[in-house]
PDB file of C-alpha atoms and ligand atoms in Angstrom:
ATOM      1  CA  UNK A   1     -42.838  -6.635  10.872  1.00 51.00           C
ATOM      2  CA  UNK A   2     -39.071  -7.039  10.709  1.00 53.00           C
ATOM      3  CA  UNK A   3     -36.530  -4.227  10.794  1.00 58.00           C
ATOM      4  CA  UNK A   4     -33.012  -4.405   9.342  1.00 71.00           C
ATOM      5  CA  UNK A   5     -33.671  -7.423   7.200  1.00 87.00           C
ATOM      6  CA  UNK A   6     -31.721  -8.115   4.053  1.00 97.00           C
ATOM      7  CA  UNK A   7     -34.071  -9.094   1.229  1.00 98.00           C
ATOM      8  CA  UNK A   8     -32.923 -10.579  -2.052  1.00 98.00           C
ATOM      9  CA  UNK A   9     -35.482 -10.112  -4.846  1.00 98.00           C
ATOM     10  CA  UNK A  10     -35.166 -12.504  -7.793  1.00 98.00           C
ATOM     11  CA  UNK A  11     -36.938 -11.273 -10.939  1.00 98.00           C
ATOM     12  CA  UNK A  12     -36.100  -7.755  -9.745  1.00 98.00           C
ATOM     13  CA  UNK A  13     -36.309  -6.119 -13.127  1.00 98.00           C
ATOM     14  CA  UNK A  14     -39.763  -7.455 -13.964  1.00 98.00           C
ATOM     15  CA  UNK A  15     -43.235  -5.968 -13.815  1.00 98.00           C
ATOM     16  CA  UNK A  16     -43.711  -6.977 -10.226  1.00 98.00           C
ATOM     17  CA  UNK A  17     -40.096  -7.274  -9.131  1.00 98.00           C
ATOM     18  CA  UNK A  18     -39.104  -3.736 -10.024  1.00 98.00           C
ATOM     19  CA  UNK A  19     -41.989  -2.354  -7.933  1.00 98.00           C
ATOM     20  CA  UNK A  20     -41.173  -4.619  -5.025  1.00 98.00           C
ATOM     21  CA  UNK A  21     -37.563  -3.477  -5.056  1.00 98.00           C
ATOM     22  CA  UNK A  22     -38.613   0.204  -5.094  1.00 98.00           C
ATOM     23  CA  UNK A  23     -41.177  -0.242  -2.285  1.00 98.00           C
ATOM     24  CA  UNK A  24     -38.721  -2.109  -0.013  1.00 97.00           C
ATOM     25  CA  UNK A  25     -35.795   0.287  -0.729  1.00 97.00           C
ATOM     26  CA  UNK A  26     -38.142   3.262   0.016  1.00 96.00           C
ATOM     27  CA  UNK A  27     -38.822   1.770   3.424  1.00 94.00           C
ATOM     28  CA  UNK A  28     -35.097   1.582   4.106  1.00 94.00           C
ATOM     29  CA  UNK A  29     -34.596  -2.174   3.737  1.00 96.00           C
ATOM     30  CA  UNK A  30     -31.387  -3.632   2.478  1.00 97.00           C
ATOM     31  CA  UNK A  31     -32.448  -4.958  -0.890  1.00 98.00           C
ATOM     32  CA  UNK A  32     -30.475  -6.976  -3.492  1.00 98.00           C
ATOM     33  CA  UNK A  33     -31.940  -6.822  -6.984  1.00 98.00           C
ATOM     34  CA  UNK A  34     -31.303 -10.022  -8.862  1.00 98.00           C
ATOM     35  CA  UNK A  35     -31.991 -10.943 -12.526  1.00 98.00           C
ATOM     36  CA  UNK A  36     -29.941 -11.664 -15.604  1.00 98.00           C
ATOM     37  CA  UNK A  37     -29.666  -7.899 -16.172  1.00 97.00           C
ATOM     38  CA  UNK A  38     -27.885  -7.644 -12.858  1.00 97.00           C
ATOM     39  CA  UNK A  39     -25.611 -10.654 -13.540  1.00 97.00           C
ATOM     40  CA  UNK A  40     -27.689 -13.331 -11.838  1.00 98.00           C
ATOM     41  CA  UNK A  41     -29.024 -16.343 -13.770  1.00 98.00           C
ATOM     42  CA  UNK A  42     -31.180 -18.842 -11.899  1.00 98.00           C
ATOM     43  CA  UNK A  43     -30.887 -21.359 -14.711  1.00 98.00           C
ATOM     44  CA  UNK A  44     -27.111 -21.603 -14.715  1.00 97.00           C
ATOM     45  CA  UNK A  45     -26.778 -20.641 -11.022  1.00 97.00           C
ATOM     46  CA  UNK A  46     -24.416 -17.736 -11.907  1.00 98.00           C
ATOM     47  CA  UNK A  47     -24.404 -15.094  -9.235  1.00 98.00           C
ATOM     48  CA  UNK A  48     -27.155 -16.793  -7.146  1.00 98.00           C
ATOM     49  CA  UNK A  49     -25.040 -17.506  -4.042  1.00 98.00           C
ATOM     50  CA  UNK A  50     -23.565 -13.981  -4.099  1.00 98.00           C
ATOM     51  CA  UNK A  51     -27.077 -12.422  -4.298  1.00 98.00           C
ATOM     52  CA  UNK A  52     -28.146 -14.424  -1.293  1.00 98.00           C
ATOM     53  CA  UNK A  53     -25.125 -13.758   0.970  1.00 97.00           C
ATOM     54  CA  UNK A  54     -26.403 -12.597   4.360  1.00 96.00           C
ATOM     55  CA  UNK A  55     -30.044 -12.532   3.124  1.00 98.00           C
ATOM     56  CA  UNK A  56     -32.880 -13.145   5.616  1.00 97.00           C
ATOM     57  CA  UNK A  57     -35.631 -13.278   2.981  1.00 98.00           C
ATOM     58  CA  UNK A  58     -35.875 -14.374  -0.636  1.00 98.00           C
ATOM     59  CA  UNK A  59     -38.539 -12.887  -2.873  1.00 98.00           C
ATOM     60  CA  UNK A  60     -39.157 -15.038  -5.976  1.00 98.00           C
ATOM     61  CA  UNK A  61     -41.003 -13.066  -8.639  1.00 98.00           C
ATOM     62  CA  UNK A  62     -39.246 -14.711 -11.501  1.00 98.00           C
ATOM     63  CA  UNK A  63     -41.063 -15.429 -14.770  1.00 98.00           C
ATOM     64  CA  UNK A  64     -40.238 -17.700 -17.664  1.00 98.00           C
ATOM     65  CA  UNK A  65     -39.279 -16.019 -20.987  1.00 97.00           C
ATOM     66  CA  UNK A  66     -41.248 -18.789 -22.735  1.00 96.00           C
ATOM     67  CA  UNK A  67     -44.874 -19.811 -21.928  1.00 94.00           C
ATOM     68  CA  UNK A  68     -44.664 -23.034 -24.041  1.00 94.00           C
ATOM     69  CA  UNK A  69     -45.475 -26.213 -22.069  1.00 94.00           C
ATOM     70  CA  UNK A  70     -41.992 -27.730 -21.948  1.00 96.00           C
ATOM     71  CA  UNK A  71     -39.796 -24.675 -21.508  1.00 98.00           C
ATOM     72  CA  UNK A  72     -42.001 -23.129 -18.856  1.00 98.00           C
ATOM     73  CA  UNK A  73     -41.950 -26.353 -16.799  1.00 98.00           C
ATOM     74  CA  UNK A  74     -38.214 -26.570 -17.222  1.00 98.00           C
ATOM     75  CA  UNK A  75     -37.844 -22.876 -16.205  1.00 98.00           C
ATOM     76  CA  UNK A  76     -39.835 -22.990 -12.961  1.00 98.00           C
ATOM     77  CA  UNK A  77     -38.456 -26.408 -12.047  1.00 98.00           C
ATOM     78  CA  UNK A  78     -34.826 -25.457 -12.485  1.00 98.00           C
ATOM     79  CA  UNK A  79     -35.156 -21.927 -11.185  1.00 98.00           C
ATOM     80  CA  UNK A  80     -37.006 -22.995  -8.046  1.00 98.00           C
ATOM     81  CA  UNK A  81     -34.697 -25.902  -7.275  1.00 98.00           C
ATOM     82  CA  UNK A  82     -31.674 -23.617  -7.728  1.00 98.00           C
ATOM     83  CA  UNK A  83     -33.128 -20.868  -5.485  1.00 98.00           C
ATOM     84  CA  UNK A  84     -34.389 -23.241  -2.782  1.00 98.00           C
ATOM     85  CA  UNK A  85     -30.995 -24.977  -2.504  1.00 98.00           C
ATOM     86  CA  UNK A  86     -29.129 -21.724  -2.408  1.00 98.00           C
ATOM     87  CA  UNK A  87     -31.587 -20.297   0.152  1.00 98.00           C
ATOM     88  CA  UNK A  88     -31.063 -23.328   2.371  1.00 98.00           C
ATOM     89  CA  UNK A  89     -27.226 -22.945   2.129  1.00 97.00           C
ATOM     90  CA  UNK A  90     -27.468 -19.259   2.913  1.00 97.00           C
ATOM     91  CA  UNK A  91     -29.681 -19.861   5.988  1.00 97.00           C
ATOM     92  CA  UNK A  92     -32.567 -17.762   4.574  1.00 98.00           C
ATOM     93  CA  UNK A  93     -35.518 -17.652   7.025  1.00 98.00           C
ATOM     94  CA  UNK A  94     -38.388 -16.802   4.715  1.00 98.00           C
ATOM     95  CA  UNK A  95     -39.083 -17.701   1.048  1.00 98.00           C
ATOM     96  CA  UNK A  96     -41.724 -15.529  -0.501  1.00 98.00           C
ATOM     97  CA  UNK A  97     -43.067 -16.516  -3.978  1.00 98.00           C
ATOM     98  CA  UNK A  98     -45.689 -15.159  -6.266  1.00 98.00           C
ATOM     99  CA  UNK A  99     -47.999 -17.788  -7.768  1.00 98.00           C
ATOM    100  CA  UNK A 100     -51.465 -17.759  -9.322  1.00 98.00           C
ATOM    101  CA  UNK A 101     -54.929 -18.426  -7.989  1.00 98.00           C
ATOM    102  CA  UNK A 102     -56.056 -21.667  -9.656  1.00 96.00           C
ATOM    103  CA  UNK A 103     -52.509 -22.903 -10.429  1.00 96.00           C
ATOM    104  CA  UNK A 104     -53.211 -26.217  -8.720  1.00 94.00           C
ATOM    105  CA  UNK A 105     -56.669 -26.587 -10.353  1.00 94.00           C
ATOM    106  CA  UNK A 106     -55.927 -25.934 -14.040  1.00 95.00           C
ATOM    107  CA  UNK A 107     -53.989 -29.093 -15.020  1.00 91.00           C
ATOM    108  CA  UNK A 108     -54.739 -28.536 -18.723  1.00 92.00           C
ATOM    109  CA  UNK A 109     -52.510 -25.466 -18.757  1.00 94.00           C
ATOM    110  CA  UNK A 110     -48.767 -26.056 -19.107  1.00 95.00           C
ATOM    111  CA  UNK A 111     -48.097 -22.679 -17.520  1.00 96.00           C
ATOM    112  CA  UNK A 112     -50.301 -23.504 -14.494  1.00 96.00           C
ATOM    113  CA  UNK A 113     -48.730 -26.955 -14.178  1.00 97.00           C
ATOM    114  CA  UNK A 114     -45.335 -25.273 -14.005  1.00 98.00           C
ATOM    115  CA  UNK A 115     -46.552 -22.832 -11.325  1.00 98.00           C
ATOM    116  CA  UNK A 116     -48.017 -25.791  -9.338  1.00 98.00           C
ATOM    117  CA  UNK A 117     -44.650 -27.589  -9.604  1.00 98.00           C
ATOM    118  CA  UNK A 118     -42.933 -24.362  -8.305  1.00 98.00           C
ATOM    119  CA  UNK A 119     -45.325 -24.308  -5.330  1.00 98.00           C
ATOM    120  CA  UNK A 120     -44.667 -27.987  -4.527  1.00 98.00           C
ATOM    121  CA  UNK A 121     -40.905 -27.482  -4.560  1.00 98.00           C
ATOM    122  CA  UNK A 122     -41.186 -24.519  -2.147  1.00 98.00           C
ATOM    123  CA  UNK A 123     -43.635 -26.324   0.203  1.00 98.00           C
ATOM    124  CA  UNK A 124     -41.379 -29.429   0.287  1.00 98.00           C
ATOM    125  CA  UNK A 125     -38.152 -27.435   0.893  1.00 98.00           C
ATOM    126  CA  UNK A 126     -38.588 -27.130   4.659  1.00 97.00           C
ATOM    127  CA  UNK A 127     -37.998 -23.373   4.343  1.00 98.00           C
ATOM    128  CA  UNK A 128     -40.542 -21.217   6.065  1.00 98.00           C
ATOM    129  CA  UNK A 129     -42.527 -19.701   3.209  1.00 98.00           C
ATOM    130  CA  UNK A 130     -45.298 -17.439   1.983  1.00 98.00           C
ATOM    131  CA  UNK A 131     -46.819 -18.242  -1.393  1.00 98.00           C
ATOM    132  CA  UNK A 132     -48.953 -15.361  -2.601  1.00 98.00           C
ATOM    133  CA  UNK A 133     -51.438 -16.682  -5.137  1.00 98.00           C
ATOM    134  CA  UNK A 134     -52.646 -13.691  -7.084  1.00 98.00           C
ATOM    135  CA  UNK A 135     -55.386 -13.458  -9.728  1.00 98.00           C
ATOM    136  CA  UNK A 136     -54.672 -12.119 -13.223  1.00 98.00           C
ATOM    137  CA  UNK A 137     -53.105  -8.633 -13.356  1.00 98.00           C
ATOM    138  CA  UNK A 138     -55.117  -5.844 -14.915  1.00 98.00           C
ATOM    139  CA  UNK A 139     -52.109  -5.263 -17.161  1.00 97.00           C
ATOM    140  CA  UNK A 140     -52.465  -8.858 -18.537  1.00 97.00           C
ATOM    141  CA  UNK A 141     -56.125  -8.282 -19.659  1.00 98.00           C
ATOM    142  CA  UNK A 142     -55.190  -7.072 -23.152  1.00 97.00           C
ATOM    143  CA  UNK A 143     -53.195 -10.264 -23.837  1.00 97.00           C
ATOM    144  CA  UNK A 144     -55.952 -12.460 -22.478  1.00 98.00           C
ATOM    145  CA  UNK A 145     -58.584 -10.814 -24.746  1.00 98.00           C
ATOM    146  CA  UNK A 146     -56.193 -10.909 -27.698  1.00 97.00           C
ATOM    147  CA  UNK A 147     -55.778 -14.616 -27.150  1.00 97.00           C
ATOM    148  CA  UNK A 148     -59.595 -15.011 -27.597  1.00 97.00           C
ATOM    149  CA  UNK A 149     -59.991 -12.655 -30.510  1.00 97.00           C
ATOM    150  CA  UNK A 150     -60.754 -14.135 -33.945  1.00 96.00           C
ATOM    151  CA  UNK A 151     -61.281 -12.230 -37.209  1.00 94.00           C
ATOM    152  CA  UNK A 152     -64.912 -11.576 -36.715  1.00 95.00           C
ATOM    153  CA  UNK A 153     -65.678 -12.200 -33.028  1.00 97.00           C
ATOM    154  CA  UNK A 154     -64.161 -12.431 -29.611  1.00 98.00           C
ATOM    155  CA  UNK A 155     -64.908 -15.951 -28.249  1.00 98.00           C
ATOM    156  CA  UNK A 156     -64.804 -16.077 -24.468  1.00 98.00           C
ATOM    157  CA  UNK A 157     -65.396 -18.857 -21.957  1.00 98.00           C
ATOM    158  CA  UNK A 158     -68.467 -18.822 -19.722  1.00 98.00           C
ATOM    159  CA  UNK A 159     -66.398 -18.157 -16.608  1.00 98.00           C
ATOM    160  CA  UNK A 160     -65.308 -15.415 -14.192  1.00 98.00           C
ATOM    161  CA  UNK A 161     -62.027 -13.622 -13.721  1.00 98.00           C
ATOM    162  CA  UNK A 162     -60.939 -11.220 -11.002  1.00 98.00           C
ATOM    163  CA  UNK A 163     -58.322  -8.785 -12.282  1.00 98.00           C
ATOM    164  CA  UNK A 164     -55.980  -7.005  -9.851  1.00 98.00           C
ATOM    165  CA  UNK A 165     -53.660  -4.058 -10.452  1.00 98.00           C
ATOM    166  CA  UNK A 166     -50.035  -5.148 -10.609  1.00 98.00           C
ATOM    167  CA  UNK A 167     -49.147  -2.362  -8.245  1.00 98.00           C
ATOM    168  CA  UNK A 168     -51.414  -3.855  -5.580  1.00 98.00           C
ATOM    169  CA  UNK A 169     -49.812  -7.266  -6.091  1.00 98.00           C
ATOM    170  CA  UNK A 170     -46.348  -5.718  -5.686  1.00 98.00           C
ATOM    171  CA  UNK A 171     -47.383  -3.920  -2.517  1.00 98.00           C
ATOM    172  CA  UNK A 172     -48.707  -7.170  -1.028  1.00 98.00           C
ATOM    173  CA  UNK A 173     -45.540  -9.104  -1.982  1.00 98.00           C
ATOM    174  CA  UNK A 174     -43.435  -6.353  -0.392  1.00 98.00           C
ATOM    175  CA  UNK A 175     -45.512  -6.538   2.766  1.00 98.00           C
ATOM    176  CA  UNK A 176     -45.185 -10.320   2.834  1.00 98.00           C
ATOM    177  CA  UNK A 177     -41.419  -9.978   2.551  1.00 98.00           C
ATOM    178  CA  UNK A 178     -41.186  -8.005   5.817  1.00 97.00           C
ATOM    179  CA  UNK A 179     -43.852 -10.096   7.588  1.00 97.00           C
ATOM    180  CA  UNK A 180     -43.808 -13.639   9.033  1.00 98.00           C
ATOM    181  CA  UNK A 181     -44.074 -16.741   6.893  1.00 98.00           C
ATOM    182  CA  UNK A 182     -47.837 -17.216   6.214  1.00 98.00           C
ATOM    183  CA  UNK A 183     -48.088 -20.315   4.028  1.00 98.00           C
ATOM    184  CA  UNK A 184     -50.438 -19.999   1.043  1.00 98.00           C
ATOM    185  CA  UNK A 185     -52.428 -16.804   0.796  1.00 98.00           C
ATOM    186  CA  UNK A 186     -54.826 -15.702  -1.930  1.00 98.00           C
ATOM    187  CA  UNK A 187     -54.914 -12.165  -3.362  1.00 98.00           C
ATOM    188  CA  UNK A 188     -57.505 -10.980  -5.822  1.00 98.00           C
ATOM    189  CA  UNK A 189     -59.017  -7.895  -7.420  1.00 98.00           C
ATOM    190  CA  UNK A 190     -62.095  -6.265  -5.846  1.00 98.00           C
ATOM    191  CA  UNK A 191     -64.554  -7.643  -8.469  1.00 97.00           C
ATOM    192  CA  UNK A 192     -65.316 -11.019  -9.961  1.00 98.00           C
ATOM    193  CA  UNK A 193     -66.435 -10.287 -13.550  1.00 98.00           C
ATOM    194  CA  UNK A 194     -67.270 -12.435 -16.548  1.00 98.00           C
ATOM    195  CA  UNK A 195     -64.809 -12.919 -19.400  1.00 98.00           C
ATOM    196  CA  UNK A 196     -67.462 -11.286 -21.547  1.00 98.00           C
ATOM    197  CA  UNK A 197     -67.361  -8.146 -19.384  1.00 98.00           C
ATOM    198  CA  UNK A 198     -63.537  -8.192 -19.470  1.00 98.00           C
ATOM    199  CA  UNK A 199     -63.612  -8.399 -23.270  1.00 98.00           C
ATOM    200  CA  UNK A 200     -66.238  -5.639 -23.453  1.00 98.00           C
ATOM    201  CA  UNK A 201     -64.099  -3.208 -21.400  1.00 97.00           C
ATOM    202  CA  UNK A 202     -60.877  -4.017 -23.254  1.00 97.00           C
ATOM    203  CA  UNK A 203     -62.686  -3.725 -26.645  1.00 97.00           C
ATOM    204  CA  UNK A 204     -64.209  -0.339 -25.700  1.00 96.00           C
ATOM    205  CA  UNK A 205     -60.760   0.979 -24.716  1.00 95.00           C
ATOM    206  CA  UNK A 206     -59.497   0.227 -28.226  1.00 94.00           C
ATOM    207  CA  UNK A 207     -62.700   1.108 -30.137  1.00 95.00           C
ATOM    208  CA  UNK A 208     -62.895  -2.564 -31.091  1.00 94.00           C
ATOM    209  CA  UNK A 209     -66.617  -3.426 -31.460  1.00 92.00           C
ATOM    210  CA  UNK A 210     -66.285  -7.010 -32.586  1.00 96.00           C
ATOM    211  CA  UNK A 211     -69.180  -9.065 -31.144  1.00 97.00           C
ATOM    212  CA  UNK A 212     -68.368 -11.026 -27.985  1.00 98.00           C
ATOM    213  CA  UNK A 213     -69.604 -14.623 -28.064  1.00 98.00           C
ATOM    214  CA  UNK A 214     -69.737 -16.758 -24.913  1.00 98.00           C
ATOM    215  CA  UNK A 215     -68.671 -20.186 -26.096  1.00 97.00           C
ATOM    216  CA  UNK A 216     -68.719 -23.206 -23.789  1.00 94.00           C
ATOM    217  CA  UNK A 217     -65.764 -24.553 -25.788  1.00 95.00           C
ATOM    218  CA  UNK A 218     -63.651 -21.471 -25.406  1.00 97.00           C
ATOM    219  CA  UNK A 219     -60.635 -21.879 -23.186  1.00 96.00           C
ATOM    220  CA  UNK A 220     -58.224 -19.725 -21.097  1.00 96.00           C
ATOM    221  CA  UNK A 221     -54.946 -20.391 -22.887  1.00 93.00           C
ATOM    222  CA  UNK A 222     -55.988 -24.006 -23.568  1.00 92.00           C
ATOM    223  CA  UNK A 223     -57.524 -24.668 -20.138  1.00 94.00           C
ATOM    224  CA  UNK A 224     -61.230 -25.107 -19.549  1.00 96.00           C
ATOM    225  CA  UNK A 225     -62.371 -22.710 -16.903  1.00 97.00           C
ATOM    226  CA  UNK A 226     -65.615 -22.211 -14.998  1.00 96.00           C
ATOM    227  CA  UNK A 227     -66.859 -19.541 -12.627  1.00 97.00           C
ATOM    228  CA  UNK A 228     -64.593 -20.745  -9.810  1.00 97.00           C
ATOM    229  CA  UNK A 229     -61.382 -21.685 -11.640  1.00 97.00           C
ATOM    230  CA  UNK A 230     -59.605 -18.332 -11.561  1.00 98.00           C
ATOM    231  CA  UNK A 231     -61.202 -16.487  -8.645  1.00 98.00           C
ATOM    232  CA  UNK A 232     -60.351 -16.316  -4.959  1.00 98.00           C
ATOM    233  CA  UNK A 233     -62.000 -18.321  -2.260  1.00 97.00           C
ATOM    234  CA  UNK A 234     -62.843 -17.428   1.309  1.00 96.00           C
ATOM    235  CA  UNK A 235     -60.336 -15.551   3.381  1.00 95.00           C
ATOM    236  CA  UNK A 236     -58.602 -13.939   0.409  1.00 98.00           C
ATOM    237  CA  UNK A 237     -57.087 -10.500   0.573  1.00 98.00           C
ATOM    238  CA  UNK A 238     -58.760  -8.202  -1.956  1.00 98.00           C
ATOM    239  CA  UNK A 239     -57.359  -5.192  -3.775  1.00 98.00           C
ATOM    240  CA  UNK A 240     -59.250  -1.907  -4.144  1.00 98.00           C
ATOM    241  CA  UNK A 241     -58.482  -0.739  -7.652  1.00 97.00           C
ATOM    242  CA  UNK A 242     -61.422  -1.641  -9.911  1.00 96.00           C
ATOM    243  CA  UNK A 243     -60.768  -2.928 -13.424  1.00 95.00           C
ATOM    244  CA  UNK A 244     -64.177  -1.581 -14.468  1.00 85.00           C
TER     245      UNK A 244
HETATM  246  N1  NAP B   1     -49.518 -11.978 -15.252  1.00 69.50           N
HETATM  247  C1  NAP B   1     -50.392 -12.289 -14.351  1.00 69.50           C
HETATM  248  O1  NAP B   1     -51.641 -11.997 -14.491  1.00 69.50           O
HETATM  249  C2  NAP B   1     -49.976 -13.044 -13.096  1.00 69.50           C
HETATM  250  C3  NAP B   1     -50.933 -13.352 -12.140  1.00 69.50           C
HETATM  251  C4  NAP B   1     -50.503 -14.005 -10.955  1.00 69.50           C
HETATM  252  C5  NAP B   1     -49.141 -14.288 -10.780  1.00 69.50           C
HETATM  253  N2  NAP B   1     -48.258 -14.020 -11.728  1.00 69.50           N
HETATM  254  C6  NAP B   1     -46.814 -14.366 -11.525  1.00 69.50           C
HETATM  255  O2  NAP B   1     -46.124 -13.174 -11.270  1.00 69.50           O
HETATM  256  C7  NAP B   1     -44.723 -13.492 -11.419  1.00 69.50           C
HETATM  257  C8  NAP B   1     -43.962 -12.301 -11.898  1.00 69.50           C
HETATM  258  O3  NAP B   1     -44.517 -11.922 -13.162  1.00 69.50           O
HETATM  259  P1  NAP B   1     -44.037 -10.570 -13.917  1.00 69.50           P
HETATM  260  O4  NAP B   1     -45.106 -10.233 -14.949  1.00 69.50           O
HETATM  261  O5  NAP B   1     -43.546  -9.581 -12.993  1.00 69.50           O
HETATM  262  O6  NAP B   1     -42.829 -11.146 -14.751  1.00 69.50           O
HETATM  263  P2  NAP B   1     -41.828 -10.418 -15.785  1.00 69.50           P
HETATM  264  O7  NAP B   1     -42.200  -8.983 -15.872  1.00 69.50           O
HETATM  265  O8  NAP B   1     -41.803 -11.280 -16.981  1.00 69.50           O
HETATM  266  O9  NAP B   1     -40.380 -10.475 -14.978  1.00 69.50           O
HETATM  267  C9  NAP B   1     -39.677 -11.674 -15.015  1.00 69.50           C
HETATM  268  C10 NAP B   1     -38.359 -11.475 -14.265  1.00 69.50           C
HETATM  269  O10 NAP B   1     -37.663 -12.674 -14.223  1.00 69.50           O
HETATM  270  C11 NAP B   1     -36.236 -12.419 -14.629  1.00 69.50           C
HETATM  271  N3  NAP B   1     -35.683 -13.641 -15.197  1.00 69.50           N
HETATM  272  C12 NAP B   1     -36.083 -14.340 -16.273  1.00 69.50           C
HETATM  273  N4  NAP B   1     -35.294 -15.328 -16.529  1.00 69.50           N
HETATM  274  C13 NAP B   1     -34.295 -15.281 -15.565  1.00 69.50           C
HETATM  275  C14 NAP B   1     -33.151 -16.070 -15.243  1.00 69.50           C
HETATM  276  N5  NAP B   1     -32.780 -17.130 -16.019  1.00 69.50           N
HETATM  277  N6  NAP B   1     -32.358 -15.718 -14.233  1.00 69.50           N
HETATM  278  C15 NAP B   1     -32.699 -14.621 -13.477  1.00 69.50           C
HETATM  279  N7  NAP B   1     -33.738 -13.827 -13.685  1.00 69.50           N
HETATM  280  C16 NAP B   1     -34.537 -14.187 -14.700  1.00 69.50           C
HETATM  281  C17 NAP B   1     -36.398 -11.247 -15.592  1.00 69.50           C
HETATM  282  O11 NAP B   1     -35.259 -10.465 -15.672  1.00 69.50           O
HETATM  283  P3  NAP B   1     -34.073 -10.668 -16.730  1.00 69.50           P
HETATM  284  O12 NAP B   1     -34.699 -10.755 -18.064  1.00 69.50           O
HETATM  285  O13 NAP B   1     -33.179  -9.492 -16.478  1.00 69.50           O
HETATM  286  O14 NAP B   1     -33.417 -11.906 -16.367  1.00 69.50           O
HETATM  287  C18 NAP B   1     -37.472 -10.446 -14.877  1.00 69.50           C
HETATM  288  O15 NAP B   1     -36.840  -9.601 -13.878  1.00 69.50           O
HETATM  289  C19 NAP B   1     -44.657 -14.755 -12.313  1.00 69.50           C
HETATM  290  O16 NAP B   1     -44.087 -15.807 -11.614  1.00 69.50           O
HETATM  291  C20 NAP B   1     -46.082 -15.015 -12.666  1.00 69.50           C
HETATM  292  O17 NAP B   1     -46.380 -16.398 -12.757  1.00 69.50           O
HETATM  293  C21 NAP B   1     -48.615 -13.442 -12.867  1.00 69.50           C
END
């Protein structure tokens, strides 16, 4: 673990970034919070060099405002190229990024293709890096189930998912930022559950008793998924907060 490091967090006002900033600041680290709301834009490059001045570590927890195929690819491509180049110029020694378990497997999803492209740019940069691939956040479950909800039924794929609390993801990213570059690491929730179980829990929370139908043609945001697509493999770090 490093002491006295300066850490620049990009995406600092987001769901994960805001928690990462708080955790690192509470431990006494020198943290720079960067996002458009703090005057830093990774698409135009405005403020990026300033936010990286003297930084030892970059934490990239940015997210695209649009999830459509073209804009999301454009976002992660431009943002990552900009940050990688600026990090190289600033002499940053560790690039920490948050990606998704399955990003390199789900080629049918534009969002996942964009995350895979982001990973490739970081890996090819020559910068020492840690890419934390997390499974879907607990907090994202409602949107996932909403995307599968039709008027009369909830139509789910015959596949597993492994939700993890966003707070546990933020804690892991913060730990990675003060640790040594570790390459690609997987992080998942404690339980691998079916999409049907996920939909049942979310439905019960809302008093929504629409029948849940397991449909082999149902997709995860357009991508075909199976039991292994979205869950961690061997050697993954697991959270402790149960979605169930
Ligand atoms: N949701 C999931 O289940 C899941 C699972 C695994 C991994 N992930 C990954 O986790 C990461 C973080 O997700 P999140 O939910 O914390 O994202 P989020 O809440 O949407 O936050 C996105 C951040 O990016 C900043 N941002 C957007 N455009 C920017 C720009 N042009 N320049 C500078 N900053 C910009 C936003 O701040 P401003 O608006 O102020 O610019 C905000 O701070 C994402 O990369 C995602 O792929 C998500």
